Amino acid sequence: MKAIAKVRPAPGVEIVDVKEPEVGPGEVKIRLEAASVCGTDLHIYTWDNWAASRIHPPRIIGHEFCGTIEAVGVGVTDRKVGDFVASESHIVCGHCRQCLHGQGHVCVNTRILGVDIDGGFASHVVIPSQNARITDRSIPKEIACFQDALGNAVHTAMAGPLLNQTVLITGMGPIGLFAVSICKAAGAAKVIATEVSPYRIGLAHEVGADVVLSPAEGDLDKRIADVAPGGVDATLEMSGHPSSLGLAVRSTRPGGRVSLLGVYGDPNQSVDMNSVIFKGLNVQGIVGRNLWQTWDQMATLLLGGKLNLKPVITHTMHYTEFQAAMELMKAGKAGKVVFTFED
Ligand SMILES: NC(=O)c1ccc[n+]([C@@H]2O[C@H](COP(=O)([O-])OP(=O)(O)OC[C@H]3O[C@@H](n4cnc5c(N)ncnc54)[C@H](O)[C@@H]3O)[C@@H](O)[C@H]2O)c1
Ligand SMILES: [Zn+2]
Ligand SMILES: [Zn+2]
């Protein structure tokens, strides 16, 4: 079969011909219908310090995908041939303290598809059955494929109240854009978005942000205070830009929450901790998706038909056009790039 792989420890990825994987006990084999490109794939493509320290080539990349189950391994009782499924990229151990306490999203033995083991940018992929999340066929494959990323946004947004809340979302990458739509669907009173890229500012308007602000246009603190006097109820930090951290602490009302999903180039960041304390802020680190609560919440949101996700899918192309996809992502001229796998 054909697959997109990191073949050697250097920039780039290529199409390779490899043996179709065989299904083992507890696993399912999926025939790909669609996949989507994540920022992580771009890190692997450009071969930055993180990728060089984590990836051991040869490695088939890709962790956001959907398709149909073609075979199930010994012992699999909860999935069957013909099921439409989407990937959960975090493979957890099931026996560490966190897993045993229902906190699989922070499993200490997590292995990530397309990073630590072979992923799904291929005609077929084999994964543990529980990582193949059954998805209703009414969900278009162009949307079903990116539930792993959508789940990051669901997890972050749902980590506190949304109904009638004023929410600030910093960073309108695909996950920030998803979060706008989720907050609106869940009844937020007002969603304020920040973004630097004019292209993504346009997408933020399309997904329904009430106010979109660019740091390039001056005093963000004042402009947020103008539309949210007294502060926002919640800030979802989805830019990974250090300046958004201080902004979150300053702009969130006393007693509000700050949910942090963005990952920082330099992990050592400083914020006014006394403000965090005296404002009584609820600051949360968010990783992955709650297993499996986030997936159930996501299914309800998707089937409810209230999510406005189409504007985020800016490009659909055959997976053999992966070079063009990576370059689009690199240039920041894309929302989600979706791959198709028809012959
Ligand atoms: N914690 C997790 O489990 C997890 C999972 C996936 C992604 N992430 C992180 O979440 C973040 C969002 O992911 P994504 O795929 O949407 O990333 P992305 O890089 O596509 O989006 C980030 C956006 O923030 C914008 N931005 C940069 N500086 C800004 C600023 N000062 N103010 C406002 N916006 C600014 C960028 O232009 C970009 O559009 C990233 O930092 C990513 O690494 C975390
Ligand atoms: Zn991803
Ligand atoms: Zn575990």
mmCIF file of C-alpha atoms and ligand atoms in Angstrom:
data_model
loop_
_atom_site.group_PDB
_atom_site.id
_atom_site.type_symbol
_atom_site.label_atom_id
_atom_site.label_comp_id
_atom_site.label_asym_id
_atom_site.label_seq_id
_atom_site.Cartn_x
_atom_site.Cartn_y
_atom_site.Cartn_z
ATOM 1 C CA MET A 1 0.000 0.000 0.000
ATOM 2 C CA LYS A 2 0.981 3.656 -0.330
ATOM 3 C CA ALA A 3 1.679 5.787 2.731
ATOM 4 C CA ILE A 4 3.108 9.205 3.583
ATOM 5 C CA ALA A 5 6.168 8.671 5.735
ATOM 6 C CA LYS A 6 9.120 10.372 7.337
ATOM 7 C CA VAL A 7 11.809 8.189 5.824
ATOM 8 C CA ARG A 8 14.971 9.787 7.197
ATOM 9 C CA PRO A 9 15.863 12.260 9.979
ATOM 10 C CA ALA A 10 15.692 15.372 7.791
ATOM 11 C CA PRO A 11 13.055 17.840 6.538
ATOM 12 C CA GLY A 12 10.291 16.535 4.253
ATOM 13 C CA VAL A 13 8.068 13.480 3.954
ATOM 14 C CA GLU A 14 7.510 11.170 0.992
ATOM 15 C CA ILE A 15 5.175 8.587 -0.433
ATOM 16 C CA VAL A 16 6.401 5.064 0.193
ATOM 17 C CA ASP A 17 5.227 1.590 -0.777
ATOM 18 C CA VAL A 18 4.853 -0.585 2.305
ATOM 19 C CA LYS A 19 3.210 -3.869 3.255
ATOM 20 C CA GLU A 20 -0.409 -3.519 4.365
ATOM 21 C CA PRO A 21 -0.515 -3.855 8.179
ATOM 22 C CA GLU A 22 -2.084 -6.977 9.689
ATOM 23 C CA VAL A 23 -4.659 -6.798 12.414
ATOM 24 C CA GLY A 24 -3.558 -8.148 15.822
ATOM 25 C CA PRO A 25 -5.521 -9.064 18.974
ATOM 26 C CA GLY A 26 -7.648 -6.160 20.205
ATOM 27 C CA GLU A 27 -7.061 -4.176 17.030
ATOM 28 C CA VAL A 28 -9.073 -3.120 13.987
ATOM 29 C CA LYS A 29 -7.974 -2.528 10.409
ATOM 30 C CA ILE A 30 -9.401 0.607 8.787
ATOM 31 C CA ARG A 31 -9.665 1.482 5.085
ATOM 32 C CA LEU A 32 -9.087 5.248 4.945
ATOM 33 C CA GLU A 33 -11.791 7.571 3.608
ATOM 34 C CA ALA A 34 -10.431 10.949 4.713
ATOM 35 C CA ALA A 35 -7.642 12.403 6.845
ATOM 36 C CA SER A 36 -6.612 15.888 7.898
ATOM 37 C CA VAL A 37 -3.336 17.648 8.487
ATOM 38 C CA CYS A 38 -2.461 18.791 12.019
ATOM 39 C CA GLY A 39 0.180 21.246 13.210
ATOM 40 C CA THR A 40 2.039 18.200 14.567
ATOM 41 C CA ASP A 41 2.401 16.824 11.020
ATOM 42 C CA LEU A 42 3.920 20.153 10.007
ATOM 43 C CA HIS A 43 6.449 19.951 12.882
ATOM 44 C CA ILE A 44 7.432 16.494 11.613
ATOM 45 C CA TYR A 45 7.583 17.734 8.026
ATOM 46 C CA THR A 46 9.827 20.722 8.838
ATOM 47 C CA TRP A 47 11.857 18.536 11.255
ATOM 48 C CA ASP A 48 12.091 21.038 14.105
ATOM 49 C CA ASN A 49 13.827 20.308 17.432
ATOM 50 C CA TRP A 50 10.721 18.681 18.898
ATOM 51 C CA ALA A 51 10.332 16.342 15.894
ATOM 52 C CA ALA A 52 14.042 15.476 15.793
ATOM 53 C CA SER A 53 13.985 14.513 19.474
ATOM 54 C CA ARG A 54 10.732 12.509 19.321
ATOM 55 C CA ILE A 55 10.385 10.786 15.912
ATOM 56 C CA HIS A 56 12.335 7.690 14.971
ATOM 57 C CA PRO A 57 12.116 7.208 11.168
ATOM 58 C CA PRO A 58 10.879 5.386 9.229
ATOM 59 C CA ARG A 59 7.452 6.464 10.477
ATOM 60 C CA ILE A 60 4.100 6.718 8.677
ATOM 61 C CA ILE A 61 2.678 10.061 9.796
ATOM 62 C CA GLY A 62 -0.901 11.279 10.346
ATOM 63 C CA HIS A 63 -3.231 10.885 13.302
ATOM 64 C CA GLU A 64 -6.486 12.566 12.220
ATOM 65 C CA PHE A 65 -8.479 10.220 9.970
ATOM 66 C CA CYS A 66 -11.698 8.302 9.407
ATOM 67 C CA GLY A 67 -12.683 5.246 7.441
ATOM 68 C CA THR A 68 -14.440 1.909 7.441
ATOM 69 C CA ILE A 69 -13.404 -1.135 9.474
ATOM 70 C CA GLU A 70 -12.270 -3.926 7.149
ATOM 71 C CA ALA A 71 -11.124 -6.491 9.724
ATOM 72 C CA VAL A 72 -11.234 -6.979 13.495
ATOM 73 C CA GLY A 73 -8.666 -8.851 15.577
ATOM 74 C CA VAL A 74 -9.143 -11.613 18.122
ATOM 75 C CA GLY A 75 -11.023 -10.434 21.207
ATOM 76 C CA VAL A 76 -12.664 -7.378 19.612
ATOM 77 C CA THR A 77 -16.353 -7.433 20.508
ATOM 78 C CA ASP A 78 -17.305 -3.745 20.425
ATOM 79 C CA ARG A 79 -16.435 -3.003 16.768
ATOM 80 C CA LYS A 80 -17.392 -4.851 13.594
ATOM 81 C CA VAL A 81 -16.536 -4.928 9.908
ATOM 82 C CA GLY A 82 -18.341 -2.071 8.127
ATOM 83 C CA ASP A 83 -18.381 0.347 11.107
ATOM 84 C CA PHE A 84 -17.540 3.961 10.212
ATOM 85 C CA VAL A 85 -14.865 5.139 12.681
ATOM 86 C CA ALA A 86 -12.575 8.080 13.435
ATOM 87 C CA SER A 87 -9.196 8.131 15.151
ATOM 88 C CA GLU A 88 -8.418 9.017 18.746
ATOM 89 C CA SER A 89 -4.657 9.537 18.448
ATOM 90 C CA HIS A 90 -3.722 8.899 22.086
ATOM 91 C CA ILE A 91 -3.197 5.207 22.789
ATOM 92 C CA VAL A 92 -3.296 4.807 26.560
ATOM 93 C CA CYS A 93 -2.163 1.911 28.728
ATOM 94 C CA GLY A 94 -5.307 1.259 30.763
ATOM 95 C CA HIS A 95 -3.360 0.253 33.885
ATOM 96 C CA CYS A 96 -1.475 3.318 35.209
ATOM 97 C CA ARG A 97 -2.965 5.242 38.150
ATOM 98 C CA GLN A 98 -4.465 7.888 35.854
ATOM 99 C CA CYS A 99 -6.080 5.338 33.522
ATOM 100 C CA LEU A 100 -7.492 3.430 36.472
ATOM 101 C CA HIS A 101 -8.942 6.663 37.876
ATOM 102 C CA GLY A 102 -10.734 7.635 34.660
ATOM 103 C CA GLN A 103 -8.054 10.138 33.610
ATOM 104 C CA GLY A 104 -6.756 8.374 30.506
ATOM 105 C CA HIS A 105 -6.011 11.733 28.832
ATOM 106 C CA VAL A 106 -3.023 12.083 31.190
ATOM 107 C CA CYS A 107 -1.886 8.445 30.990
ATOM 108 C CA VAL A 108 1.869 8.329 31.689
ATOM 109 C CA ASN A 109 2.363 5.653 29.017
ATOM 110 C CA THR A 110 0.557 7.481 26.186
ATOM 111 C CA ARG A 111 1.727 6.617 22.669
ATOM 112 C CA ILE A 112 0.608 8.905 19.847
ATOM 113 C CA LEU A 113 -0.389 7.681 16.398
ATOM 114 C CA GLY A 114 1.842 8.979 13.613
ATOM 115 C CA VAL A 115 4.397 10.092 16.213
ATOM 116 C CA ASP A 116 5.431 7.171 18.433
ATOM 117 C CA ILE A 117 3.913 4.456 16.218
ATOM 118 C CA ASP A 118 2.816 4.365 12.572
ATOM 119 C CA GLY A 119 -0.110 6.637 11.749
ATOM 120 C CA GLY A 120 -2.899 6.875 9.233
ATOM 121 C CA PHE A 121 -1.775 8.808 6.142
ATOM 122 C CA ALA A 122 -2.049 5.539 4.204
ATOM 123 C CA SER A 123 -4.685 3.513 2.400
ATOM 124 C CA HIS A 124 -5.010 1.276 5.490
ATOM 125 C CA VAL A 125 -4.132 1.559 9.165
ATOM 126 C CA VAL A 126 -4.331 -0.792 12.165
ATOM 127 C CA ILE A 127 -5.122 0.696 15.600
ATOM 128 C CA PRO A 128 -6.462 -0.554 18.967
ATOM 129 C CA SER A 129 -10.236 -1.013 18.713
ATOM 130 C CA GLN A 130 -11.028 1.547 21.408
ATOM 131 C CA ASN A 131 -9.092 4.227 19.472
ATOM 132 C CA ALA A 132 -11.427 3.681 16.509
ATOM 133 C CA ARG A 133 -14.408 5.780 17.618
ATOM 134 C CA ILE A 134 -17.677 4.761 16.042
ATOM 135 C CA THR A 135 -19.092 7.721 14.121
ATOM 136 C CA ASP A 136 -22.572 8.159 12.679
ATOM 137 C CA ARG A 137 -22.574 7.894 8.885
ATOM 138 C CA SER A 138 -24.570 11.128 8.696
ATOM 139 C CA ILE A 139 -21.374 13.010 9.648
ATOM 140 C CA PRO A 140 -19.547 13.865 6.388
ATOM 141 C CA LYS A 141 -16.149 12.192 6.115
ATOM 142 C CA GLU A 142 -14.511 15.639 5.629
ATOM 143 C CA ILE A 143 -15.635 16.447 9.189
ATOM 144 C CA ALA A 144 -15.479 12.973 10.776
ATOM 145 C CA CYS A 145 -11.741 12.795 10.014
ATOM 146 C CA PHE A 146 -10.740 15.725 12.216
ATOM 147 C CA GLN A 147 -12.595 14.778 15.400
ATOM 148 C CA ASP A 148 -9.275 14.340 17.211
ATOM 149 C CA ALA A 149 -8.587 18.082 16.728
ATOM 150 C CA LEU A 150 -12.232 19.060 17.193
ATOM 151 C CA GLY A 151 -12.081 17.071 20.432
ATOM 152 C CA ASN A 152 -9.253 19.320 21.705
ATOM 153 C CA ALA A 153 -11.610 22.265 21.247
ATOM 154 C CA VAL A 154 -14.564 20.425 22.848
ATOM 155 C CA HIS A 155 -12.427 19.392 25.817
ATOM 156 C CA THR A 156 -11.154 22.957 26.362
ATOM 157 C CA ALA A 157 -14.513 24.668 25.861
ATOM 158 C CA MET A 158 -16.426 22.164 28.016
ATOM 159 C CA ALA A 159 -13.931 22.428 30.897
ATOM 160 C CA GLY A 160 -16.231 25.060 32.454
ATOM 161 C CA PRO A 161 -19.628 26.717 31.991
ATOM 162 C CA LEU A 162 -20.522 28.201 28.578
ATOM 163 C CA LEU A 163 -24.234 28.977 28.733
ATOM 164 C CA ASN A 164 -24.733 32.751 28.790
ATOM 165 C CA GLN A 165 -20.981 33.285 29.286
ATOM 166 C CA THR A 166 -18.720 35.812 27.586
ATOM 167 C CA VAL A 167 -15.783 33.832 26.234
ATOM 168 C CA LEU A 168 -12.436 35.120 24.953
ATOM 169 C CA ILE A 169 -10.652 32.728 22.581
ATOM 170 C CA THR A 170 -7.060 33.635 21.741
ATOM 171 C CA GLY A 171 -5.684 32.223 18.444
ATOM 172 C CA MET A 172 -7.843 31.319 15.456
ATOM 173 C CA GLY A 173 -5.984 28.271 14.192
ATOM 174 C CA PRO A 174 -8.255 25.338 13.349
ATOM 175 C CA ILE A 175 -8.756 24.524 17.047
ATOM 176 C CA GLY A 176 -9.609 28.118 18.007
ATOM 177 C CA LEU A 177 -12.031 28.304 15.073
ATOM 178 C CA PHE A 178 -13.671 25.050 16.199
ATOM 179 C CA ALA A 179 -13.933 26.451 19.724
ATOM 180 C CA VAL A 180 -15.793 29.547 18.488
ATOM 181 C CA SER A 181 -18.407 27.329 16.904
ATOM 182 C CA ILE A 182 -18.689 25.059 19.969
ATOM 183 C CA CYS A 183 -19.119 28.005 22.374
ATOM 184 C CA LYS A 184 -21.832 29.518 20.175
ATOM 185 C CA ALA A 185 -23.622 26.164 19.885
ATOM 186 C CA ALA A 186 -23.440 25.682 23.662
ATOM 187 C CA GLY A 187 -25.139 29.016 24.302
ATOM 188 C CA ALA A 188 -22.297 31.449 25.009
ATOM 189 C CA ALA A 189 -23.605 35.028 25.209
ATOM 190 C CA LYS A 190 -20.621 36.514 23.372
ATOM 191 C CA VAL A 191 -17.475 35.097 21.784
ATOM 192 C CA ILE A 192 -14.492 37.420 21.413
ATOM 193 C CA ALA A 193 -11.628 36.119 19.274
ATOM 194 C CA THR A 194 -8.048 37.315 18.825
ATOM 195 C CA GLU A 195 -5.828 36.503 15.847
ATOM 196 C CA VAL A 196 -2.889 38.086 14.014
ATOM 197 C CA SER A 197 -3.286 36.559 10.532
ATOM 198 C CA PRO A 198 -5.728 38.447 8.263
ATOM 199 C CA TYR A 199 -6.587 35.148 6.524
ATOM 200 C CA ARG A 200 -7.651 33.535 9.793
ATOM 201 C CA ILE A 201 -9.385 36.714 11.015
ATOM 202 C CA GLY A 202 -11.622 36.206 7.976
ATOM 203 C CA LEU A 203 -12.315 32.594 9.008
ATOM 204 C CA ALA A 204 -13.125 33.694 12.579
ATOM 205 C CA HIS A 205 -15.877 35.944 11.225
ATOM 206 C CA GLU A 206 -17.165 33.082 9.063
ATOM 207 C CA VAL A 207 -17.488 30.637 11.974
ATOM 208 C CA GLY A 208 -19.480 33.236 13.908
ATOM 209 C CA ALA A 209 -17.219 35.051 16.387
ATOM 210 C CA ASP A 210 -19.090 38.135 17.651
ATOM 211 C CA VAL A 211 -15.945 40.264 17.878
ATOM 212 C CA VAL A 212 -12.562 39.563 16.247
ATOM 213 C CA LEU A 213 -9.555 41.591 17.388
ATOM 214 C CA SER A 214 -6.014 41.757 16.057
ATOM 215 C CA PRO A 215 -3.097 42.591 18.365
ATOM 216 C CA ALA A 216 -1.648 44.489 15.393
ATOM 217 C CA GLU A 217 -4.384 47.110 15.754
ATOM 218 C CA GLY A 218 -3.324 48.242 19.220
ATOM 219 C CA ASP A 219 -4.420 47.984 22.837
ATOM 220 C CA LEU A 220 -6.140 44.564 23.065
ATOM 221 C CA ASP A 221 -6.785 44.963 26.812
ATOM 222 C CA LYS A 222 -8.809 48.111 26.263
ATOM 223 C CA ARG A 223 -10.725 46.767 23.282
ATOM 224 C CA ILE A 224 -11.657 43.604 25.193
ATOM 225 C CA ALA A 225 -12.716 45.696 28.214
ATOM 226 C CA ASP A 226 -14.894 47.806 25.883
ATOM 227 C CA VAL A 227 -16.887 44.756 24.735
ATOM 228 C CA ALA A 228 -16.714 42.864 28.058
ATOM 229 C CA PRO A 229 -16.851 45.432 30.879
ATOM 230 C CA GLY A 230 -15.714 43.801 34.114
ATOM 231 C CA GLY A 231 -13.895 41.048 32.215
ATOM 232 C CA VAL A 232 -14.766 37.898 30.287
ATOM 233 C CA ASP A 233 -16.135 34.874 32.132
ATOM 234 C CA ALA A 234 -13.682 32.491 30.473
ATOM 235 C CA THR A 235 -10.590 32.605 28.290
ATOM 236 C CA LEU A 236 -9.594 29.682 26.091
ATOM 237 C CA GLU A 237 -5.904 30.116 25.146
ATOM 238 C CA MET A 238 -5.375 28.479 21.760
ATOM 239 C CA SER A 239 -2.587 30.547 20.181
ATOM 240 C CA GLY A 240 0.503 29.188 21.914
ATOM 241 C CA HIS A 241 1.734 32.800 21.861
ATOM 242 C CA PRO A 242 3.174 34.003 25.206
ATOM 243 C CA SER A 243 1.442 37.395 24.985
ATOM 244 C CA SER A 244 -1.951 35.653 25.143
ATOM 245 C CA LEU A 245 -1.145 34.297 28.620
ATOM 246 C CA GLY A 246 -0.868 37.713 30.260
ATOM 247 C CA LEU A 247 -3.864 38.887 28.250
ATOM 248 C CA ALA A 248 -5.906 35.948 29.573
ATOM 249 C CA VAL A 249 -5.019 36.738 33.196
ATOM 250 C CA ARG A 250 -5.773 40.458 32.769
ATOM 251 C CA SER A 251 -8.979 40.067 30.740
ATOM 252 C CA THR A 252 -10.731 37.313 32.716
ATOM 253 C CA ARG A 253 -13.096 38.518 35.438
ATOM 254 C CA PRO A 254 -12.453 37.678 39.102
ATOM 255 C CA GLY A 255 -13.625 34.112 39.703
ATOM 256 C CA GLY A 256 -13.467 33.270 35.988
ATOM 257 C CA ARG A 257 -11.593 30.455 34.287
ATOM 258 C CA VAL A 258 -8.541 30.362 32.047
ATOM 259 C CA SER A 259 -8.227 27.137 30.052
ATOM 260 C CA LEU A 260 -4.809 26.668 28.475
ATOM 261 C CA LEU A 261 -4.455 24.423 25.410
ATOM 262 C CA GLY A 262 -1.780 26.329 23.432
ATOM 263 C CA VAL A 263 1.765 24.964 23.655
ATOM 264 C CA TYR A 264 4.643 27.450 24.007
ATOM 265 C CA GLY A 265 7.908 27.386 22.050
ATOM 266 C CA ASP A 266 9.662 28.256 25.304
ATOM 267 C CA PRO A 267 7.994 26.350 28.153
ATOM 268 C CA ASN A 268 9.147 28.897 30.747
ATOM 269 C CA GLN A 269 6.656 31.754 30.697
ATOM 270 C CA SER A 270 5.848 34.310 33.348
ATOM 271 C CA VAL A 271 2.500 35.789 34.299
ATOM 272 C CA ASP A 272 1.319 37.999 37.134
ATOM 273 C CA MET A 273 0.665 35.220 39.648
ATOM 274 C CA ASN A 274 -0.684 37.600 42.271
ATOM 275 C CA SER A 275 -3.471 38.513 39.857
ATOM 276 C CA VAL A 276 -4.211 34.805 39.396
ATOM 277 C CA ILE A 277 -4.431 34.451 43.187
ATOM 278 C CA PHE A 278 -6.277 37.635 44.139
ATOM 279 C CA LYS A 279 -8.706 37.338 41.212
ATOM 280 C CA GLY A 280 -9.341 33.746 42.286
ATOM 281 C CA LEU A 281 -8.873 32.543 38.712
ATOM 282 C CA ASN A 282 -9.406 28.903 37.846
ATOM 283 C CA VAL A 283 -6.385 28.185 35.603
ATOM 284 C CA GLN A 284 -6.441 24.789 33.904
ATOM 285 C CA GLY A 285 -3.967 22.940 31.697
ATOM 286 C CA ILE A 286 -5.804 21.047 28.948
ATOM 287 C CA VAL A 287 -4.356 18.073 27.082
ATOM 288 C CA GLY A 288 -5.934 15.800 24.503
ATOM 289 C CA ARG A 289 -9.522 14.735 24.956
ATOM 290 C CA ASN A 290 -11.243 13.325 28.036
ATOM 291 C CA LEU A 291 -11.497 9.577 27.397
ATOM 292 C CA TRP A 292 -14.269 9.063 26.526
ATOM 293 C CA GLN A 293 -16.508 11.844 27.740
ATOM 294 C CA THR A 294 -15.247 14.356 25.146
ATOM 295 C CA TRP A 295 -16.137 11.936 22.330
ATOM 296 C CA ASP A 296 -19.697 11.573 23.613
ATOM 297 C CA GLN A 297 -20.078 15.354 23.974
ATOM 298 C CA MET A 298 -18.673 15.789 20.447
ATOM 299 C CA ALA A 299 -21.136 13.278 18.989
ATOM 300 C CA THR A 300 -24.028 15.178 20.586
ATOM 301 C CA LEU A 301 -22.741 18.503 19.215
ATOM 302 C CA LEU A 302 -22.160 17.067 15.724
ATOM 303 C CA LEU A 303 -25.501 15.275 15.525
ATOM 304 C CA GLY A 304 -27.294 18.357 16.908
ATOM 305 C CA GLY A 305 -26.293 20.076 13.662
ATOM 306 C CA LYS A 306 -25.425 23.377 15.347
ATOM 307 C CA LEU A 307 -21.672 23.409 14.710
ATOM 308 C CA ASN A 308 -20.563 25.657 11.872
ATOM 309 C CA LEU A 309 -17.420 23.776 10.811
ATOM 310 C CA LYS A 310 -17.487 23.999 7.021
ATOM 311 C CA PRO A 311 -15.641 27.364 6.828
ATOM 312 C CA VAL A 312 -12.667 25.750 8.623
ATOM 313 C CA ILE A 313 -12.254 23.160 5.825
ATOM 314 C CA THR A 314 -10.430 25.452 3.424
ATOM 315 C CA HIS A 315 -8.786 22.790 1.238
ATOM 316 C CA THR A 316 -9.651 19.244 0.160
ATOM 317 C CA MET A 317 -7.071 17.369 -1.915
ATOM 318 C CA HIS A 318 -5.901 13.866 -2.755
ATOM 319 C CA TYR A 319 -3.324 12.598 -0.253
ATOM 320 C CA THR A 320 -0.712 12.357 -3.025
ATOM 321 C CA GLU A 321 -0.721 16.186 -3.051
ATOM 322 C CA PHE A 322 0.743 16.242 0.462
ATOM 323 C CA GLN A 323 3.640 18.553 -0.534
ATOM 324 C CA ALA A 324 1.201 21.284 -1.543
ATOM 325 C CA ALA A 325 -0.758 20.679 1.674
ATOM 326 C CA MET A 326 2.310 21.063 3.877
ATOM 327 C CA GLU A 327 3.389 24.239 2.100
ATOM 328 C CA LEU A 328 -0.103 25.746 2.502
ATOM 329 C CA MET A 329 -0.016 24.977 6.218
ATOM 330 C CA LYS A 330 3.492 26.405 6.512
ATOM 331 C CA ALA A 331 2.363 29.647 4.881
ATOM 332 C CA GLY A 332 -0.601 29.879 7.303
ATOM 333 C CA LYS A 333 -2.913 30.033 4.281
ATOM 334 C CA ALA A 334 -5.204 27.238 5.407
ATOM 335 C CA GLY A 335 -7.703 26.203 8.031
ATOM 336 C CA LYS A 336 -8.011 22.427 7.937
ATOM 337 C CA VAL A 337 -6.527 20.660 4.912
ATOM 338 C CA VAL A 338 -8.430 17.418 4.284
ATOM 339 C CA PHE A 339 -6.995 14.478 2.331
ATOM 340 C CA THR A 340 -9.139 12.100 0.290
ATOM 341 C CA PHE A 341 -8.057 8.552 -0.552
ATOM 342 C CA GLU A 342 -10.090 7.506 -3.617
ATOM 343 C CA ASP A 343 -8.017 5.701 -6.268
HETATM 344 N N1 LIG B 1 -2.681 20.667 24.689
HETATM 345 C C1 LIG B 1 -2.956 19.836 23.678
HETATM 346 O O1 LIG B 1 -3.317 18.654 23.857
HETATM 347 C C2 LIG B 1 -2.879 20.357 22.291
HETATM 348 C C3 LIG B 1 -3.359 19.596 21.209
HETATM 349 C C4 LIG B 1 -3.324 20.159 19.936
HETATM 350 C C5 LIG B 1 -2.807 21.426 19.747
HETATM 351 N N2 LIG B 1 -2.307 22.118 20.823
HETATM 352 C C6 LIG B 1 -1.800 23.492 20.695
HETATM 353 O O2 LIG B 1 -2.953 24.326 20.619
HETATM 354 C C7 LIG B 1 -2.647 25.492 19.837
HETATM 355 C C8 LIG B 1 -3.695 25.613 18.738
HETATM 356 O O3 LIG B 1 -3.578 24.567 17.791
HETATM 357 P P1 LIG B 1 -3.840 24.853 16.244
HETATM 358 O O4 LIG B 1 -3.639 23.588 15.514
HETATM 359 O O5 LIG B 1 -5.123 25.599 16.079
HETATM 360 O O6 LIG B 1 -2.557 25.805 16.011
HETATM 361 P P2 LIG B 1 -2.201 26.965 14.988
HETATM 362 O O7 LIG B 1 -0.756 27.216 15.159
HETATM 363 O O8 LIG B 1 -2.759 26.650 13.641
HETATM 364 O O9 LIG B 1 -3.027 28.207 15.577
HETATM 365 C C9 LIG B 1 -2.504 29.194 16.392
HETATM 366 C C10 LIG B 1 -3.057 30.541 15.897
HETATM 367 O O10 LIG B 1 -2.688 31.554 16.817
HETATM 368 C C11 LIG B 1 -2.403 32.703 16.071
HETATM 369 N N3 LIG B 1 -1.612 33.638 16.874
HETATM 370 C C12 LIG B 1 -0.258 33.754 16.957
HETATM 371 N N4 LIG B 1 0.081 34.749 17.791
HETATM 372 C C13 LIG B 1 -1.089 35.255 18.253
HETATM 373 C C14 LIG B 1 -1.390 36.310 19.170
HETATM 374 N N5 LIG B 1 -0.434 37.032 19.760
HETATM 375 N N6 LIG B 1 -2.695 36.578 19.419
HETATM 376 C C15 LIG B 1 -3.670 35.857 18.822
HETATM 377 N N7 LIG B 1 -3.430 34.859 17.948
HETATM 378 C C16 LIG B 1 -2.157 34.571 17.677
HETATM 379 C C17 LIG B 1 -1.697 32.190 14.830
HETATM 380 O O11 LIG B 1 -1.706 33.128 13.771
HETATM 381 C C18 LIG B 1 -2.520 30.936 14.532
HETATM 382 O O12 LIG B 1 -3.583 31.204 13.634
HETATM 383 C C19 LIG B 1 -1.212 25.293 19.357
HETATM 384 O O13 LIG B 1 -0.344 25.994 20.240
HETATM 385 C C20 LIG B 1 -0.994 23.803 19.471
HETATM 386 O O14 LIG B 1 0.367 23.481 19.646
HETATM 387 C C21 LIG B 1 -2.349 21.613 22.076
HETATM 388 ZN ZN ZN B 2 -3.533 16.678 15.801
HETATM 389 ZN ZN ZN B 3 -2.248 4.768 31.521
#
